Amino acid sequence: MDVLRWEGERLYLLDQRELPHRVEYLPCSHYRDVAAAIRQLSVRGAPAIGVAAAFGYALAAFNYSEDGKVALSEYMEEAARELLATRPTAVNLRWALDEMRAAYQALNGKSLKEIRDGLLAAAFKIQAAEKKRDERMASFGASLIPSRACILTYCNTGALATTGWGTALGIIREAHRQGKDLHIYVPETRPVLQGARLTAWELQEAGIPYTLITDNMAGYVFAHGGIDLVLVGADCIAASGDFANKIGTYTLSVLANYHNCPFYVAAPLSTVDLTVKTGQEIPIEMRDPREVREIGGKLITLEGCPVLNPSFDVVPHQLVTAFITDKGILKPPFEEALAAAFKGGSE
Ligand SMILES: CSC[C@H]1O[C@H](OP(=O)(O)O)[C@H](O)[C@@H]1O
């Protein structure tokens, strides 16, 4: 199932809010439709957000009319700003838009049609590059998975989150493909239930045995010796190796550490931002309180009940066993390992 499709000057986005029971695509004829889709989590997952924003930026060139009211470069900069503002934590969003703006600069002076075609090609190139990164990560990561393992993963890090093979879930799928005997524990991942709705569905589709648990059952599963390793994704990895991921990941890292359980993070280098020195500097997206007050759009508490809704939390690098990236497995000291991985470029 495609996370996104480009057809006839329109971007169609799989509306992940409707999964697993309805498969619906949102037609985006304007870049602001793409921005709205990212904001409302119709498309979500750090790499997938970057790819969608890349196509959204290309779409802006198709939205531009040569009526002379505003210069193309000004229009494109506004589109980049609006797309960038949709979600502040996922590094891939900024990384992809920087790549697209560079592509636009390289097309400067060309005809509008050449610019449109060139930006669309650049968006497809970004999507293809993310897919390649996923495949490399899956191969590196599968080497860490024992022939028989109970793995706890979190949120959704599969094809739905990257438009390719997936990050953490891509590793799990590759290990399963290699014939390893796996059982996956899937916390539901409140508030919007990416685990219960998306990861359970991807594992079912892949024929991988799993057990859905509520988030507050994770400690029980660890305490009853059920977890051999934890494998999660990331939305922002700082230069120190501190990283941000779905809210609740910090809790899992402390549990894993207490139970001497390896804690792995799978992410492409396009999720690393070396200009962010430590976890304290990672901007944490605060989302609509209705996501906590409601489940599936149904109010479960008092109207207007006071709510806290940070979408991510930060794990200190001391609790990370290794990062699995498209450039290999990075072990402590992470500052040096991340800098060295970048030396070869993030492609
Ligand atoms: C492979 S990135 C997946 C990453 O994104 C998720 O957040 P969201 O669903 O809000 O975009 C979560 O943090 C996952 O680890």
mmCIF file of C-alpha atoms and ligand atoms in Angstrom:
data_model
loop_
_atom_site.group_PDB
_atom_site.id
_atom_site.type_symbol
_atom_site.label_atom_id
_atom_site.label_comp_id
_atom_site.label_asym_id
_atom_site.label_seq_id
_atom_site.Cartn_x
_atom_site.Cartn_y
_atom_site.Cartn_z
ATOM 1 C CA MET A 1 0.000 0.000 0.000
ATOM 2 C CA ASP A 2 1.551 3.353 -0.967
ATOM 3 C CA VAL A 3 1.932 5.990 1.732
ATOM 4 C CA LEU A 4 1.777 8.594 -1.039
ATOM 5 C CA ARG A 5 1.226 8.747 -4.790
ATOM 6 C CA TRP A 6 1.880 11.539 -7.297
ATOM 7 C CA GLU A 7 -0.697 11.483 -10.097
ATOM 8 C CA GLY A 8 -1.421 14.217 -12.638
ATOM 9 C CA GLU A 9 -0.053 17.209 -10.731
ATOM 10 C CA ARG A 10 -1.642 16.033 -7.499
ATOM 11 C CA LEU A 11 -0.242 14.300 -4.418
ATOM 12 C CA TYR A 12 -2.434 11.598 -2.884
ATOM 13 C CA LEU A 13 -1.653 10.837 0.764
ATOM 14 C CA LEU A 14 -2.824 7.674 2.530
ATOM 15 C CA ASP A 15 -4.819 9.030 5.478
ATOM 16 C CA GLN A 16 -3.203 7.103 8.342
ATOM 17 C CA ARG A 17 -5.801 8.450 10.785
ATOM 18 C CA GLU A 18 -8.314 6.041 9.186
ATOM 19 C CA LEU A 19 -6.123 2.880 9.386
ATOM 20 C CA PRO A 20 -6.460 -0.008 9.976
ATOM 21 C CA HIS A 21 -10.162 -0.160 9.141
ATOM 22 C CA ARG A 22 -10.399 2.258 6.215
ATOM 23 C CA VAL A 23 -7.971 2.832 3.362
ATOM 24 C CA GLU A 24 -8.556 6.378 2.114
ATOM 25 C CA TYR A 25 -6.300 8.735 0.167
ATOM 26 C CA LEU A 26 -6.366 12.507 0.641
ATOM 27 C CA PRO A 27 -6.084 14.353 -2.712
ATOM 28 C CA CYS A 28 -3.672 17.289 -2.297
ATOM 29 C CA SER A 29 -3.849 19.797 -5.130
ATOM 30 C CA HIS A 30 -2.171 22.595 -3.138
ATOM 31 C CA TYR A 31 0.919 22.573 -0.916
ATOM 32 C CA ARG A 32 -1.251 23.823 1.961
ATOM 33 C CA ASP A 33 -3.253 20.567 1.707
ATOM 34 C CA VAL A 34 0.023 18.697 2.322
ATOM 35 C CA ALA A 35 0.874 20.962 5.270
ATOM 36 C CA ALA A 36 -2.544 20.268 6.788
ATOM 37 C CA ALA A 37 -2.136 16.510 6.255
ATOM 38 C CA ILE A 38 1.223 16.545 8.087
ATOM 39 C CA ARG A 39 -0.175 18.660 10.943
ATOM 40 C CA GLN A 40 -3.178 16.342 11.455
ATOM 41 C CA LEU A 41 -1.031 13.163 11.258
ATOM 42 C CA SER A 42 -2.672 11.882 8.084
ATOM 43 C CA VAL A 43 0.946 11.336 7.107
ATOM 44 C CA ARG A 44 3.353 10.859 10.022
ATOM 45 C CA GLY A 45 6.684 9.281 10.876
ATOM 46 C CA ALA A 46 9.847 11.365 10.579
ATOM 47 C CA PRO A 47 11.087 10.112 7.170
ATOM 48 C CA ALA A 48 7.565 9.987 5.698
ATOM 49 C CA ILE A 49 6.957 13.569 6.832
ATOM 50 C CA GLY A 50 10.139 14.624 5.019
ATOM 51 C CA VAL A 51 9.147 12.849 1.806
ATOM 52 C CA ALA A 52 5.608 14.270 1.916
ATOM 53 C CA ALA A 53 6.972 17.790 2.493
ATOM 54 C CA ALA A 54 9.363 17.339 -0.452
ATOM 55 C CA PHE A 55 6.400 16.571 -2.725
ATOM 56 C CA GLY A 56 4.462 19.406 -1.080
ATOM 57 C CA TYR A 57 7.266 21.815 -1.978
ATOM 58 C CA ALA A 58 7.318 20.517 -5.562
ATOM 59 C CA LEU A 59 3.525 20.938 -5.647
ATOM 60 C CA ALA A 60 3.967 24.597 -4.722
ATOM 61 C CA ALA A 61 5.743 25.147 -8.053
ATOM 62 C CA PHE A 62 2.656 23.742 -9.776
ATOM 63 C CA ASN A 63 0.424 25.980 -7.621
ATOM 64 C CA TYR A 64 2.365 29.097 -8.612
ATOM 65 C CA SER A 65 0.706 31.255 -11.238
ATOM 66 C CA GLU A 66 2.752 33.623 -13.347
ATOM 67 C CA ASP A 67 0.296 36.491 -12.729
ATOM 68 C CA GLY A 68 3.201 38.614 -11.566
ATOM 69 C CA LYS A 69 1.652 39.307 -8.141
ATOM 70 C CA VAL A 70 4.524 37.539 -6.343
ATOM 71 C CA ALA A 71 7.905 36.294 -7.542
ATOM 72 C CA LEU A 72 8.327 32.523 -7.784
ATOM 73 C CA SER A 73 11.266 32.516 -5.350
ATOM 74 C CA GLU A 74 9.187 34.387 -2.751
ATOM 75 C CA TYR A 75 6.282 31.970 -3.276
ATOM 76 C CA MET A 76 8.562 28.942 -2.891
ATOM 77 C CA GLU A 77 10.157 30.345 0.277
ATOM 78 C CA GLU A 78 6.688 30.862 1.792
ATOM 79 C CA ALA A 79 5.754 27.289 0.898
ATOM 80 C CA ALA A 80 8.946 25.991 2.556
ATOM 81 C CA ARG A 81 8.220 28.047 5.677
ATOM 82 C CA GLU A 82 4.648 26.755 5.968
ATOM 83 C CA LEU A 83 5.663 23.136 5.416
ATOM 84 C CA LEU A 84 8.548 23.437 7.903
ATOM 85 C CA ALA A 85 6.239 24.868 10.565
ATOM 86 C CA THR A 86 3.927 21.843 10.507
ATOM 87 C CA ARG A 87 5.913 19.730 13.019
ATOM 88 C CA PRO A 88 8.933 21.098 14.934
ATOM 89 C CA THR A 89 10.621 17.909 16.169
ATOM 90 C CA ALA A 90 11.199 15.602 13.172
ATOM 91 C CA VAL A 91 14.603 16.493 11.678
ATOM 92 C CA ASN A 92 13.770 14.815 8.369
ATOM 93 C CA LEU A 93 11.252 17.585 7.644
ATOM 94 C CA ARG A 94 13.909 20.295 7.707
ATOM 95 C CA TRP A 95 16.460 18.037 6.011
ATOM 96 C CA ALA A 96 14.105 17.259 3.089
ATOM 97 C CA LEU A 97 13.045 20.898 2.655
ATOM 98 C CA ASP A 98 16.686 22.015 2.671
ATOM 99 C CA GLU A 99 17.374 19.465 -0.091
ATOM 100 C CA MET A 100 14.387 20.779 -2.087
ATOM 101 C CA ARG A 101 15.371 24.414 -1.653
ATOM 102 C CA ALA A 102 18.875 23.540 -2.897
ATOM 103 C CA ALA A 103 17.274 21.807 -5.891
ATOM 104 C CA TYR A 104 15.267 24.971 -6.564
ATOM 105 C CA GLN A 105 18.406 27.133 -6.401
ATOM 106 C CA ALA A 106 20.074 24.812 -8.914
ATOM 107 C CA LEU A 107 17.087 25.334 -11.263
ATOM 108 C CA ASN A 108 17.178 29.116 -10.974
ATOM 109 C CA GLY A 109 16.666 30.854 -14.300
ATOM 110 C CA LYS A 110 15.029 27.838 -15.922
ATOM 111 C CA SER A 111 11.472 27.978 -17.296
ATOM 112 C CA LEU A 112 8.584 27.330 -14.897
ATOM 113 C CA LYS A 113 7.962 23.976 -16.585
ATOM 114 C CA GLU A 114 11.645 22.980 -16.164
ATOM 115 C CA ILE A 115 11.493 24.064 -12.505
ATOM 116 C CA ARG A 116 8.313 22.054 -11.902
ATOM 117 C CA ASP A 117 9.772 18.949 -13.550
ATOM 118 C CA GLY A 118 13.119 19.406 -11.770
ATOM 119 C CA LEU A 119 11.543 19.753 -8.316
ATOM 120 C CA LEU A 120 9.301 16.747 -8.887
ATOM 121 C CA ALA A 121 12.377 14.717 -9.854
ATOM 122 C CA ALA A 122 14.124 15.944 -6.684
ATOM 123 C CA ALA A 123 11.176 14.802 -4.537
ATOM 124 C CA PHE A 124 11.205 11.362 -6.121
ATOM 125 C CA LYS A 125 14.979 11.241 -5.535
ATOM 126 C CA ILE A 126 14.475 11.967 -1.824
ATOM 127 C CA GLN A 127 11.881 9.213 -1.583
ATOM 128 C CA ALA A 128 14.205 6.740 -3.363
ATOM 129 C CA ALA A 129 17.098 7.730 -1.058
ATOM 130 C CA GLU A 130 14.980 7.134 2.082
ATOM 131 C CA LYS A 131 13.996 3.693 0.711
ATOM 132 C CA LYS A 132 17.688 2.828 0.186
ATOM 133 C CA ARG A 133 18.525 4.012 3.715
ATOM 134 C CA ASP A 134 15.790 1.765 5.116
ATOM 135 C CA GLU A 135 17.159 -1.241 3.254
ATOM 136 C CA ARG A 136 20.713 -0.623 4.518
ATOM 137 C CA MET A 137 19.432 -0.133 8.104
ATOM 138 C CA ALA A 138 17.390 -3.339 7.910
ATOM 139 C CA SER A 139 20.455 -5.315 6.898
ATOM 140 C CA PHE A 140 22.694 -3.832 9.620
ATOM 141 C CA GLY A 141 19.991 -4.129 12.276
ATOM 142 C CA ALA A 142 18.980 -7.716 11.524
ATOM 143 C CA SER A 143 22.539 -8.778 12.402
ATOM 144 C CA LEU A 144 21.855 -7.696 15.994
ATOM 145 C CA ILE A 145 18.694 -9.779 16.344
ATOM 146 C CA PRO A 146 19.238 -13.241 17.888
ATOM 147 C CA SER A 147 17.770 -16.260 16.074
ATOM 148 C CA ARG A 148 14.977 -16.293 18.697
ATOM 149 C CA ALA A 149 13.921 -13.060 20.373
ATOM 150 C CA CYS A 150 11.080 -11.214 22.088
ATOM 151 C CA ILE A 151 11.325 -7.599 20.985
ATOM 152 C CA LEU A 152 9.485 -4.571 22.280
ATOM 153 C CA THR A 153 9.068 -1.847 19.683
ATOM 154 C CA TYR A 154 7.139 1.391 20.052
ATOM 155 C CA CYS A 155 4.814 3.676 18.100
ATOM 156 C CA ASN A 156 5.021 2.956 14.369
ATOM 157 C CA THR A 157 8.298 2.756 12.500
ATOM 158 C CA GLY A 158 7.318 0.698 9.472
ATOM 159 C CA ALA A 159 6.668 1.458 5.822
ATOM 160 C CA LEU A 160 3.891 3.824 6.939
ATOM 161 C CA ALA A 161 6.460 5.944 8.788
ATOM 162 C CA THR A 162 9.085 6.131 6.037
ATOM 163 C CA THR A 163 7.414 5.337 2.633
ATOM 164 C CA GLY A 164 10.117 2.664 2.261
ATOM 165 C CA TRP A 165 10.786 -0.502 4.263
ATOM 166 C CA GLY A 166 10.687 1.144 7.731
ATOM 167 C CA THR A 167 13.297 1.826 10.378
ATOM 168 C CA ALA A 168 12.902 -0.268 13.570
ATOM 169 C CA LEU A 169 10.025 -2.214 12.081
ATOM 170 C CA GLY A 170 12.009 -2.583 8.867
ATOM 171 C CA ILE A 171 14.715 -4.357 10.878
ATOM 172 C CA ILE A 172 12.107 -6.627 12.464
ATOM 173 C CA ARG A 173 10.662 -7.461 9.045
ATOM 174 C CA GLU A 174 14.148 -8.255 7.674
ATOM 175 C CA ALA A 175 15.007 -10.466 10.673
ATOM 176 C CA HIS A 176 11.700 -12.299 10.163
ATOM 177 C CA ARG A 177 12.463 -12.656 6.443
ATOM 178 C CA GLN A 178 15.789 -14.241 7.441
ATOM 179 C CA GLY A 179 13.826 -16.880 9.355
ATOM 180 C CA LYS A 180 14.462 -15.635 12.902
ATOM 181 C CA ASP A 181 11.885 -16.702 15.486
ATOM 182 C CA LEU A 182 10.441 -13.427 16.765
ATOM 183 C CA HIS A 183 7.652 -12.293 19.025
ATOM 184 C CA ILE A 184 6.935 -8.582 19.125
ATOM 185 C CA TYR A 185 5.371 -6.677 22.010
ATOM 186 C CA VAL A 186 3.507 -3.623 20.755
ATOM 187 C CA PRO A 187 2.416 -0.922 23.217
ATOM 188 C CA GLU A 188 -0.700 0.838 21.925
ATOM 189 C CA THR A 189 1.086 4.220 22.007
ATOM 190 C CA ARG A 190 -1.357 6.751 23.371
ATOM 191 C CA PRO A 191 -2.659 9.265 22.604
ATOM 192 C CA VAL A 192 -3.218 8.520 18.890
ATOM 193 C CA LEU A 193 -2.463 4.795 19.034
ATOM 194 C CA GLN A 194 0.129 4.341 16.294
ATOM 195 C CA GLY A 195 1.082 1.012 17.885
ATOM 196 C CA ALA A 196 -2.416 -0.429 18.180
ATOM 197 C CA ARG A 197 -3.615 0.880 14.805
ATOM 198 C CA LEU A 198 -0.537 0.847 12.574
ATOM 199 C CA THR A 199 2.216 -1.408 13.938
ATOM 200 C CA ALA A 200 -0.185 -4.234 14.810
ATOM 201 C CA TRP A 201 -1.558 -3.975 11.262
ATOM 202 C CA GLU A 202 1.924 -3.972 9.643
ATOM 203 C CA LEU A 203 3.018 -6.986 11.735
ATOM 204 C CA GLN A 204 -0.206 -8.840 10.913
ATOM 205 C CA GLU A 205 0.293 -8.124 7.215
ATOM 206 C CA ALA A 206 3.895 -9.412 7.461
ATOM 207 C CA GLY A 207 2.818 -12.562 9.359
ATOM 208 C CA ILE A 208 5.021 -11.681 12.348
ATOM 209 C CA PRO A 209 3.715 -12.899 15.757
ATOM 210 C CA TYR A 210 2.937 -10.028 18.124
ATOM 211 C CA THR A 211 1.076 -9.112 21.280
ATOM 212 C CA LEU A 212 -0.629 -5.770 21.733
ATOM 213 C CA ILE A 213 -0.315 -4.277 25.231
ATOM 214 C CA THR A 214 -1.471 -1.047 26.774
ATOM 215 C CA ASP A 215 1.370 1.378 27.447
ATOM 216 C CA ASN A 216 1.095 0.844 31.222
ATOM 217 C CA MET A 217 1.702 -2.915 30.806
ATOM 218 C CA ALA A 218 5.305 -2.471 29.598
ATOM 219 C CA GLY A 219 6.696 -2.741 33.146
ATOM 220 C CA TYR A 220 4.739 -5.946 33.755
ATOM 221 C CA VAL A 221 6.155 -7.528 30.563
ATOM 222 C CA PHE A 222 9.722 -6.539 31.487
ATOM 223 C CA ALA A 223 9.248 -7.778 35.063
ATOM 224 C CA HIS A 224 8.035 -11.161 33.834
ATOM 225 C CA GLY A 225 11.198 -11.543 31.755
ATOM 226 C CA GLY A 226 9.418 -11.101 28.481
ATOM 227 C CA ILE A 227 11.744 -8.756 26.603
ATOM 228 C CA ASP A 228 15.129 -9.639 25.057
ATOM 229 C CA LEU A 229 15.686 -6.240 23.432
ATOM 230 C CA VAL A 230 13.972 -2.931 22.737
ATOM 231 C CA LEU A 231 14.032 -1.475 19.207
ATOM 232 C CA VAL A 232 12.561 1.987 18.584
ATOM 233 C CA GLY A 233 12.734 4.753 15.993
ATOM 234 C CA ALA A 234 13.670 8.399 16.399
ATOM 235 C CA ASP A 235 12.514 11.817 15.315
ATOM 236 C CA CYS A 236 15.594 13.822 16.237
ATOM 237 C CA ILE A 237 19.055 12.613 17.251
ATOM 238 C CA ALA A 238 21.313 15.282 18.769
ATOM 239 C CA ALA A 239 25.102 15.385 18.370
ATOM 240 C CA SER A 240 25.499 13.907 21.868
ATOM 241 C CA GLY A 241 23.361 10.883 21.015
ATOM 242 C CA ASP A 242 20.448 12.116 23.141
ATOM 243 C CA PHE A 243 17.356 11.615 21.007
ATOM 244 C CA ALA A 244 13.655 12.406 20.837
ATOM 245 C CA ASN A 245 11.026 9.857 19.981
ATOM 246 C CA LYS A 246 7.338 9.265 20.604
ATOM 247 C CA ILE A 247 6.193 10.222 24.114
ATOM 248 C CA GLY A 248 6.763 7.209 26.375
ATOM 249 C CA THR A 249 10.091 6.188 24.823
ATOM 250 C CA TYR A 250 11.995 7.634 27.804
ATOM 251 C CA THR A 251 9.919 5.438 30.140
ATOM 252 C CA LEU A 252 10.809 2.364 28.082
ATOM 253 C CA SER A 253 14.507 3.296 28.097
ATOM 254 C CA VAL A 254 14.520 3.475 31.912
ATOM 255 C CA LEU A 255 12.714 0.127 32.159
ATOM 256 C CA ALA A 256 15.159 -1.462 29.696
ATOM 257 C CA ASN A 257 18.108 -0.088 31.620
ATOM 258 C CA TYR A 258 16.743 -1.314 34.962
ATOM 259 C CA HIS A 259 16.214 -4.793 33.473
ATOM 260 C CA ASN A 260 19.642 -4.888 31.739
ATOM 261 C CA CYS A 261 17.876 -5.131 28.387
ATOM 262 C CA PRO A 262 19.624 -3.810 25.216
ATOM 263 C CA PHE A 263 17.969 -0.606 23.943
ATOM 264 C CA TYR A 264 18.492 0.033 20.213
ATOM 265 C CA VAL A 265 17.490 3.054 18.156
ATOM 266 C CA ALA A 266 17.003 2.711 14.393
ATOM 267 C CA ALA A 267 17.148 5.881 12.298
ATOM 268 C CA PRO A 268 18.722 7.122 9.062
ATOM 269 C CA LEU A 269 21.311 9.882 9.228
ATOM 270 C CA SER A 270 18.586 12.191 7.858
ATOM 271 C CA THR A 271 17.170 12.080 11.408
ATOM 272 C CA VAL A 272 20.433 13.323 12.968
ATOM 273 C CA ASP A 273 20.964 17.043 13.496
ATOM 274 C CA LEU A 274 24.548 17.715 14.613
ATOM 275 C CA THR A 275 23.700 21.390 15.140
ATOM 276 C CA VAL A 276 21.515 20.251 18.062
ATOM 277 C CA LYS A 277 24.133 19.594 20.725
ATOM 278 C CA THR A 278 22.103 17.820 23.416
ATOM 279 C CA GLY A 279 18.593 16.568 24.123
ATOM 280 C CA GLN A 280 17.778 19.769 25.997
ATOM 281 C CA GLU A 281 17.880 21.654 22.700
ATOM 282 C CA ILE A 282 15.416 19.379 20.879
ATOM 283 C CA PRO A 283 12.106 21.244 20.308
ATOM 284 C CA ILE A 284 9.248 19.107 21.636
ATOM 285 C CA GLU A 285 5.964 19.418 19.728
ATOM 286 C CA MET A 286 2.978 20.051 22.013
ATOM 287 C CA ARG A 287 -0.182 18.807 20.332
ATOM 288 C CA ASP A 288 -3.932 19.431 20.524
ATOM 289 C CA PRO A 289 -5.380 18.459 23.975
ATOM 290 C CA ARG A 290 -8.282 16.783 22.173
ATOM 291 C CA GLU A 291 -5.906 13.923 21.270
ATOM 292 C CA VAL A 292 -5.777 13.069 25.003
ATOM 293 C CA ARG A 293 -9.408 13.846 25.815
ATOM 294 C CA GLU A 294 -10.646 11.657 22.972
ATOM 295 C CA ILE A 295 -10.068 8.190 21.541
ATOM 296 C CA GLY A 296 -11.082 7.781 17.922
ATOM 297 C CA GLY A 297 -12.837 11.137 18.122
ATOM 298 C CA LYS A 298 -14.990 10.063 21.127
ATOM 299 C CA LEU A 299 -14.715 12.197 24.266
ATOM 300 C CA ILE A 300 -13.552 9.949 27.132
ATOM 301 C CA THR A 301 -13.170 12.598 29.853
ATOM 302 C CA LEU A 302 -14.768 15.896 30.873
ATOM 303 C CA GLU A 303 -15.155 18.547 28.195
ATOM 304 C CA GLY A 304 -12.230 20.974 28.589
ATOM 305 C CA CYS A 305 -10.396 18.697 31.030
ATOM 306 C CA PRO A 306 -6.887 20.156 31.608
ATOM 307 C CA VAL A 307 -4.368 18.165 29.547
ATOM 308 C CA LEU A 308 -0.651 17.892 28.827
ATOM 309 C CA ASN A 309 0.155 16.516 25.347
ATOM 310 C CA PRO A 310 3.875 16.526 24.431
ATOM 311 C CA SER A 311 4.219 14.377 21.293
ATOM 312 C CA PHE A 312 7.805 13.323 22.097
ATOM 313 C CA ASP A 313 10.183 12.862 24.979
ATOM 314 C CA VAL A 314 13.979 12.745 25.148
ATOM 315 C CA VAL A 315 16.147 9.737 25.974
ATOM 316 C CA PRO A 316 19.632 10.504 27.344
ATOM 317 C CA HIS A 317 22.361 8.863 25.284
ATOM 318 C CA GLN A 318 23.580 6.984 28.377
ATOM 319 C CA LEU A 319 20.493 4.746 28.080
ATOM 320 C CA VAL A 320 21.121 3.841 24.431
ATOM 321 C CA THR A 321 22.965 0.613 23.597
ATOM 322 C CA ALA A 322 23.521 1.464 19.920
ATOM 323 C CA PHE A 323 22.125 3.435 17.022
ATOM 324 C CA ILE A 324 21.366 1.417 13.903
ATOM 325 C CA THR A 325 21.747 3.740 10.925
ATOM 326 C CA ASP A 326 22.053 3.473 7.168
ATOM 327 C CA LYS A 327 25.797 3.973 7.665
ATOM 328 C CA GLY A 328 26.151 1.080 10.122
ATOM 329 C CA ILE A 329 25.785 0.366 13.841
ATOM 330 C CA LEU A 330 27.037 3.220 16.031
ATOM 331 C CA LYS A 331 28.235 2.409 19.551
ATOM 332 C CA PRO A 332 29.329 4.742 22.363
ATOM 333 C CA PRO A 333 30.937 7.243 22.558
ATOM 334 C CA PHE A 334 28.112 8.501 20.337
ATOM 335 C CA GLU A 335 29.376 12.051 19.800
ATOM 336 C CA GLU A 336 32.428 10.704 18.000
ATOM 337 C CA ALA A 337 30.533 7.900 16.267
ATOM 338 C CA LEU A 338 27.852 10.247 14.894
ATOM 339 C CA ALA A 339 30.407 12.799 13.709
ATOM 340 C CA ALA A 340 32.420 10.033 11.978
ATOM 341 C CA ALA A 341 29.283 8.623 10.319
ATOM 342 C CA PHE A 342 28.549 12.078 8.925
ATOM 343 C CA LYS A 343 32.090 12.461 7.567
ATOM 344 C CA GLY A 344 31.087 10.109 4.787
ATOM 345 C CA GLY A 345 28.115 12.380 4.054
ATOM 346 C CA SER A 346 24.497 11.692 4.942
ATOM 347 C CA GLU A 347 23.621 10.134 1.557
HETATM 348 C C1 LIG B 1 10.495 6.091 11.561
HETATM 349 S S1 LIG B 1 10.067 7.555 12.301
HETATM 350 C C2 LIG B 1 8.779 7.069 13.275
HETATM 351 C C3 LIG B 1 8.644 7.948 14.471
HETATM 352 O O1 LIG B 1 7.649 8.950 14.226
HETATM 353 C C4 LIG B 1 6.626 8.757 15.181
HETATM 354 O O2 LIG B 1 6.019 9.928 15.561
HETATM 355 P P1 LIG B 1 4.680 10.411 14.789
HETATM 356 O O3 LIG B 1 3.824 9.197 14.576
HETATM 357 O O4 LIG B 1 4.080 11.432 15.744
HETATM 358 O O5 LIG B 1 5.155 11.040 13.497
HETATM 359 C C5 LIG B 1 7.333 8.107 16.338
HETATM 360 O O6 LIG B 1 8.070 9.020 17.105
HETATM 361 C C6 LIG B 1 8.211 7.132 15.621
HETATM 362 O O7 LIG B 1 9.285 6.609 16.339
#
